[in-house]
Short mmCIF file of C-alpha atoms in Angstrom, two decimals:
data_model
loop_
_atom_site.label_atom_id
_atom_site.label_comp_id
_atom_site.label_asym_id
_atom_site.label_seq_id
_atom_site.Cartn_x
_atom_site.Cartn_y
_atom_site.Cartn_z
CA MET A 1 166.57 66.99 76.79
CA ALA A 2 165.93 68.34 73.31
CA GLU A 3 169.45 69.77 73.12
CA GLY A 4 170.79 66.24 72.67
CA GLY A 5 168.51 65.86 69.64
CA VAL A 6 164.78 65.37 69.31
CA THR A 7 165.39 62.07 67.51
CA SER A 8 167.52 60.57 70.25
CA GLU A 9 166.34 57.56 72.22
CA ASP A 10 166.63 59.44 75.53
CA TYR A 11 164.37 62.23 74.28
CA ARG A 12 161.71 59.80 73.07
CA THR A 13 161.84 57.97 76.39
CA PHE A 14 161.51 61.28 78.25
CA LEU A 15 158.41 62.21 76.25
CA GLN A 16 156.78 58.88 76.95
CA GLN A 17 157.31 59.12 80.70
CA PRO A 18 154.84 61.16 82.78
CA SER A 19 156.15 64.44 84.12
CA GLY A 20 156.30 65.15 87.82
CA ASN A 21 155.90 68.89 87.25
CA MET A 22 152.75 69.01 85.06
CA ASP A 23 150.03 66.90 83.53
CA ASP A 24 147.30 67.21 80.93
CA SER A 25 144.73 68.42 83.52
CA GLY A 26 146.64 71.70 83.95
CA PHE A 27 148.31 70.79 87.19
CA PHE A 28 151.77 72.21 87.83
CA SER A 29 154.15 71.43 90.63
CA ILE A 30 155.20 73.99 93.22
CA GLN A 31 158.60 74.18 91.53
CA VAL A 32 156.99 75.28 88.25
CA ILE A 33 154.79 77.87 89.97
CA SER A 34 157.70 79.19 92.03
CA ASN A 35 159.87 79.63 88.93
CA ALA A 36 156.98 81.28 87.06
CA LEU A 37 156.46 83.82 89.87
CA LYS A 38 160.16 84.70 89.93
CA VAL A 39 159.67 86.21 86.47
CA TRP A 40 157.48 88.85 88.19
CA GLY A 41 159.87 89.30 91.11
CA LEU A 42 157.63 87.30 93.47
CA GLU A 43 158.68 84.69 96.01
CA LEU A 44 156.76 81.84 97.70
CA ILE A 45 157.18 81.16 101.43
CA LEU A 46 155.45 78.29 103.23
CA PHE A 47 152.85 79.82 105.55
CA ASN A 48 153.29 77.36 108.44
CA SER A 49 157.09 77.15 108.17
CA PRO A 50 159.10 78.08 111.31
CA GLU A 51 160.85 80.90 109.42
CA TYR A 52 157.57 82.61 108.54
CA GLN A 53 155.95 81.96 111.91
CA ARG A 54 158.86 83.67 113.64
CA LEU A 55 158.04 86.83 111.68
CA ARG A 56 154.63 87.00 113.41
CA ILE A 57 152.98 88.74 110.49
CA ASP A 58 149.22 89.27 110.62
CA PRO A 59 147.66 87.59 107.53
CA ILE A 60 145.61 90.73 106.71
CA ASN A 61 148.86 92.61 106.12
CA GLU A 62 149.84 90.27 103.30
CA ARG A 63 148.71 90.61 99.67
CA SER A 64 148.14 87.05 98.46
CA PHE A 65 148.18 83.36 99.41
CA ILE A 66 148.39 80.31 97.15
CA CYS A 67 146.73 77.15 98.50
CA ASN A 68 147.30 73.59 97.29
CA TYR A 69 145.62 70.26 98.09
CA LYS A 70 146.74 67.27 96.07
CA GLU A 71 146.41 68.44 92.45
CA HIS A 72 144.25 71.52 93.03
CA TRP A 73 145.52 75.08 93.40
CA PHE A 74 143.66 78.28 94.16
CA THR A 75 144.45 81.82 95.30
CA VAL A 76 143.28 83.95 98.20
CA ARG A 77 144.07 87.53 97.24
CA LYS A 78 143.55 91.06 98.48
CA LEU A 79 141.91 93.26 95.85
CA GLY A 80 141.55 96.87 96.88
CA LYS A 81 140.87 96.69 100.61
CA GLN A 82 139.02 93.37 100.69
CA TRP A 83 140.01 89.72 100.59
CA PHE A 84 138.59 87.26 98.06
CA ASN A 85 138.67 83.49 97.74
CA LEU A 86 139.36 82.89 94.01
CA ASN A 87 138.80 79.14 94.11
CA SER A 88 137.90 77.92 90.61
CA LEU A 89 135.65 75.23 92.10
CA LEU A 90 133.24 77.95 93.25
CA THR A 91 130.61 79.56 91.06
CA GLY A 92 132.25 82.96 91.68
CA PRO A 93 134.65 84.89 93.94
CA GLU A 94 133.90 84.63 97.65
CA LEU A 95 134.28 87.70 99.85
CA ILE A 96 136.30 87.10 103.03
CA SER A 97 136.28 89.61 105.87
CA ASP A 98 139.48 90.62 107.64
CA THR A 99 138.36 89.00 110.89
CA TYR A 100 137.52 85.72 109.09
CA LEU A 101 140.74 85.50 107.04
CA ALA A 102 142.94 83.96 109.78
CA LEU A 103 140.20 81.47 110.67
CA PHE A 104 139.73 80.57 106.99
CA LEU A 105 143.45 79.87 106.54
CA ALA A 106 143.54 77.79 109.73
CA GLN A 107 140.56 75.78 108.47
CA LEU A 108 142.35 75.09 105.17
CA GLN A 109 145.40 73.86 107.06
CA GLN A 110 143.24 71.47 109.07
CA GLU A 111 141.76 70.13 105.83
CA GLY A 112 145.25 69.26 104.58
CA TYR A 113 146.00 72.26 102.37
CA SER A 114 149.52 73.60 101.93
CA ILE A 115 149.49 77.41 102.06
CA PHE A 116 152.16 79.63 100.54
CA VAL A 117 152.56 83.35 101.09
CA VAL A 118 153.32 85.40 97.98
CA LYS A 119 155.95 88.01 98.89
CA GLY A 120 156.70 90.98 96.67
CA ASP A 121 154.83 93.65 94.73
CA LEU A 122 151.99 92.15 92.72
CA PRO A 123 151.47 93.42 89.18
CA ASP A 124 148.78 96.04 88.73
CA CYS A 125 145.35 94.78 87.69
CA GLU A 126 142.08 96.46 86.81
CA ALA A 127 140.13 94.69 89.58
CA ASP A 128 142.55 95.97 92.23
CA GLN A 129 142.30 99.53 90.93
CA LEU A 130 138.50 99.45 90.86
CA LEU A 131 138.13 97.97 94.34
CA GLN A 132 140.46 100.62 95.74
CA MET A 133 137.59 103.07 95.14
CA ILE A 134 134.54 100.99 96.09
CA LYS A 135 133.71 98.15 98.45
CA VAL A 136 131.88 94.98 97.58
CA GLN A 137 128.87 93.70 99.50
CA GLN A 138 128.04 90.05 98.90
CA MET A 139 124.46 89.03 99.71
CA HIS A 140 124.81 85.34 98.86
CA ARG A 141 127.97 83.29 99.09
CA PRO A 142 128.88 81.29 95.96
CA LYS A 143 128.39 77.54 95.98
CA LEU A 144 130.63 74.77 94.81
CA ILE A 145 130.14 74.04 91.13
CA GLY A 146 129.16 70.45 91.91
CA GLU A 147 126.57 71.60 94.42
CA GLU A 148 125.22 74.16 91.96
CA LEU A 149 124.92 71.53 89.24
CA ALA A 150 123.20 69.17 91.65
CA HIS A 151 120.85 71.98 92.70
CA LEU A 152 120.08 72.79 89.07
CA LYS A 153 119.41 69.12 88.32
CA GLU A 154 117.13 68.90 91.34
CA GLN A 155 115.25 72.01 90.25
CA SER A 156 114.95 70.62 86.73
CA ALA A 157 113.59 67.33 88.09
CA LEU A 158 111.10 69.16 90.31
CA LYS A 159 110.00 71.29 87.38
CA ALA A 160 109.50 68.20 85.22
CA ASP A 161 107.48 66.53 88.00
CA LEU A 162 105.37 69.67 88.39
CA GLU A 163 104.68 69.80 84.65
CA ARG A 164 103.62 66.15 84.68
CA VAL A 165 101.33 66.77 87.63
CA LEU A 166 99.80 69.80 85.91
CA GLU A 167 99.29 67.85 82.70
CA ALA A 168 97.66 65.02 84.63
CA ALA A 169 95.52 67.52 86.52
CA ASP A 170 94.25 69.23 83.37
CA GLY A 171 91.64 66.55 82.75
CA SER A 172 90.56 66.47 86.35
CA GLY A 173 90.51 70.26 86.39
CA ILE A 174 88.08 70.24 83.47
CA PHE A 175 86.03 67.62 85.27
CA ASP A 176 86.02 69.76 88.39
CA GLU A 177 84.85 72.76 86.36
CA ASP A 178 82.06 70.69 84.80
CA GLU A 179 81.09 69.39 88.21
CA ASP A 180 81.02 72.94 89.60
CA ASP A 181 78.77 74.03 86.73
CA LEU A 182 76.47 71.08 87.39
CA GLN A 183 76.30 71.87 91.10
CA ARG A 184 75.46 75.51 90.34
CA ALA A 185 72.74 74.45 87.89
CA LEU A 186 71.26 72.06 90.46
CA ALA A 187 71.31 74.77 93.12
CA MET A 188 69.52 77.22 90.80
CA SER A 189 66.97 74.55 89.92
CA ARG A 190 66.31 73.84 93.59
CA GLN A 191 65.83 77.55 94.22
CA GLU A 192 63.32 77.80 91.36
CA ILE A 193 61.46 74.74 92.64
CA ASP A 194 61.37 76.21 96.14
CA MET A 195 60.05 79.50 94.77
CA GLU A 196 57.36 77.69 92.76
CA ASP A 197 56.39 75.62 95.79
CA GLU A 198 56.20 78.75 97.91
CA GLU A 199 54.01 80.51 95.36
CA ALA A 200 51.74 77.46 95.09
CA ASP A 201 51.44 77.31 98.87
CA LEU A 202 50.54 80.99 98.99
CA ARG A 203 47.91 80.56 96.27
CA ARG A 204 46.37 77.60 98.10
CA ALA A 205 46.36 79.53 101.38
CA ILE A 206 44.65 82.52 99.76
CA GLN A 207 42.09 80.27 98.10
CA LEU A 208 41.30 78.44 101.33
CA SER A 209 41.03 81.75 103.17
CA MET A 210 38.65 83.14 100.57
CA GLN A 211 36.60 79.95 100.67
CA GLY A 212 36.36 80.11 104.45
CA SER A 213 35.43 83.82 104.47
CA SER A 214 32.85 83.44 101.72
CA ARG A 215 31.35 80.37 103.38
CA SER A 216 30.92 82.23 106.68
CA MET A 217 29.26 85.15 104.94
CA CYS A 218 26.95 83.04 102.74
CA GLU A 219 25.63 80.45 105.18
CA ASP A 220 22.08 81.58 104.31
CA SER A 221 22.60 80.91 100.59
CA PRO A 222 24.56 77.62 100.36
CA GLN A 223 23.56 77.08 96.73
CA THR A 224 26.12 79.73 95.61
CA SER A 225 29.77 78.77 95.19
CA SER A 226 32.12 81.39 96.64
CA THR A 227 35.00 80.32 94.44
CA ASP A 228 33.06 81.34 91.30
CA LEU A 229 31.66 84.69 92.55
CA SER A 230 33.30 87.99 93.37
CA SER A 231 32.80 89.83 96.66
CA GLU A 232 30.55 92.41 94.94
CA GLU A 233 28.32 89.68 93.49
CA LEU A 234 28.09 88.03 96.90
CA ARG A 235 27.06 91.33 98.46
CA ARG A 236 24.31 91.90 95.86
CA ARG A 237 22.91 88.39 96.31
CA ARG A 238 22.86 88.79 100.07
CA GLU A 239 20.93 92.06 99.74
CA ALA A 240 18.41 90.40 97.40
CA TYR A 241 18.02 87.53 99.84
CA PHE A 242 17.42 89.85 102.80
CA GLU A 243 14.90 91.94 100.79
CA LYS A 244 13.01 88.78 99.85
CA GLN A 245 12.90 87.63 103.47
CA GLN A 246 11.70 91.08 104.59
CA HIS A 247 8.96 91.20 101.97
CA GLN A 248 7.65 87.79 103.01
CA GLN A 249 7.66 88.82 106.65
CA GLN A 250 5.67 91.99 105.84
CA GLU A 251 3.00 89.97 104.04
CA VAL A 252 2.61 87.66 107.04
CA ASP A 253 2.50 90.42 109.68
CA ARG A 254 0.10 92.80 107.81
CA PRO A 255 -3.32 92.70 109.86
CA GLY A 256 -5.18 95.38 108.01
CA PRO A 257 -4.83 98.73 106.40
CA LEU A 258 -3.49 100.39 109.56
CA SER A 259 -0.57 98.04 110.11
CA TYR A 260 2.90 99.51 109.88
CA PRO A 261 5.79 97.86 108.11
CA ARG A 262 8.55 96.47 110.22
CA GLU A 263 12.06 97.84 109.96
CA ARG A 264 14.24 96.30 107.37
CA PRO A 265 17.53 94.75 108.27
CA THR A 266 20.46 97.05 108.11
CA THR A 267 21.70 95.24 105.01
CA SER A 268 18.45 95.73 102.97
CA SER A 269 18.32 97.88 99.86
CA GLY A 270 15.68 100.25 101.32
CA GLY A 271 17.04 102.82 103.79
CA ARG A 272 20.58 101.38 103.54
CA GLY A 273 22.70 104.54 102.98
CA SER A 274 25.75 104.35 105.14
CA ASP A 275 24.86 100.84 106.43
CA GLN A 276 25.41 99.36 103.00
CA GLY A 277 28.78 101.04 102.67
CA GLY A 278 29.75 99.93 106.17
CA ASP A 279 28.75 96.32 105.39
CA ALA A 280 30.80 96.37 102.18
CA VAL A 281 33.78 97.81 104.01
CA SER A 282 33.43 95.15 106.67
CA GLU A 283 33.52 92.39 104.06
CA GLU A 284 36.63 93.84 102.43
CA ASP A 285 38.34 94.18 105.80
CA MET A 286 37.50 90.58 106.59
CA LEU A 287 38.95 89.44 103.26
CA ARG A 288 42.15 91.43 103.75
CA ALA A 289 42.56 90.16 107.30
CA ALA A 290 41.99 86.56 106.19
CA VAL A 291 44.51 86.89 103.34
CA THR A 292 47.06 88.50 105.67
CA MET A 293 46.66 85.75 108.25
CA SER A 294 46.99 83.10 105.56
CA LEU A 295 50.14 84.67 104.17
CA GLU A 296 51.69 84.90 107.62
CA THR A 297 50.79 81.28 108.37
CA ALA A 298 52.22 80.11 105.04
CA LYS A 299 55.46 82.06 105.61
CA ASP A 300 55.83 80.64 109.13
CA ASN A 301 55.31 77.11 107.78
CA LEU A 302 57.91 77.69 105.06
CA LYS A 303 60.41 79.02 107.59
CA ALA A 304 59.86 75.99 109.81
CA GLU A 305 60.35 73.64 106.82
CA ARG A 306 63.57 75.42 105.86
CA LYS A 307 64.92 75.17 109.39
CA LYS A 308 64.22 71.43 109.38
#
């Protein structure tokens, strides 16, 4: 069209009209692609055409396929010894096994794709040379770009929600920590109170036991308070009391110069020897037994209260 002159009316009209072979999105018609491949000595043959189907060629024996649906083109090519889906709508190349290739092409046909077989020797490329020596193992298949973007947006939204929740929970977290500290302080305080109560109960039990033991030993001298006197003082006062009683009895029973004194009680100061020591030991044993019984009773009561 430009040969007739770029200023001609026909040329300006041609430029204003949309082209059927290309557009601004990068789409090219099959005629443009076919002519471009002829530069490299390559030819396009329709995959489902009767001419190609009569050849009965296994797809894995080919080198490349070009697939088109509406205004989208992509290539399925063999690199090295493996097939790859080089669809630009994916986040990366997709590995296709030999057994899955025929099924994949049939699926594309059912979805409305036109498939063309590229016949001829493809130009050398670095990827083909590299994959001739090694094989690729793909752990995760690539996703569509739209799906990946949607997934990223969803992850971003979830992350933002999580951050908001964490920010909102900071205050309550501090409150929870304060509440935990308060609960621990209350628990420690209750333990201290329980210990003080237990010690007070033990002291009262010991005091009552000592009062009861002293009262039973000092029934003959009620004017003395057992809570104010030690066990040694009680023993000395009892001995003095018994000596006084014995002396009075001797004065009453003495008939004349030939009368004999009566025997003193075993707890008197005269002739006491081992009896005095035995009496003292008996008092100490009684005190220890009373204290032990009181402690056991107090502990049993505390255990019963705790169980309740």
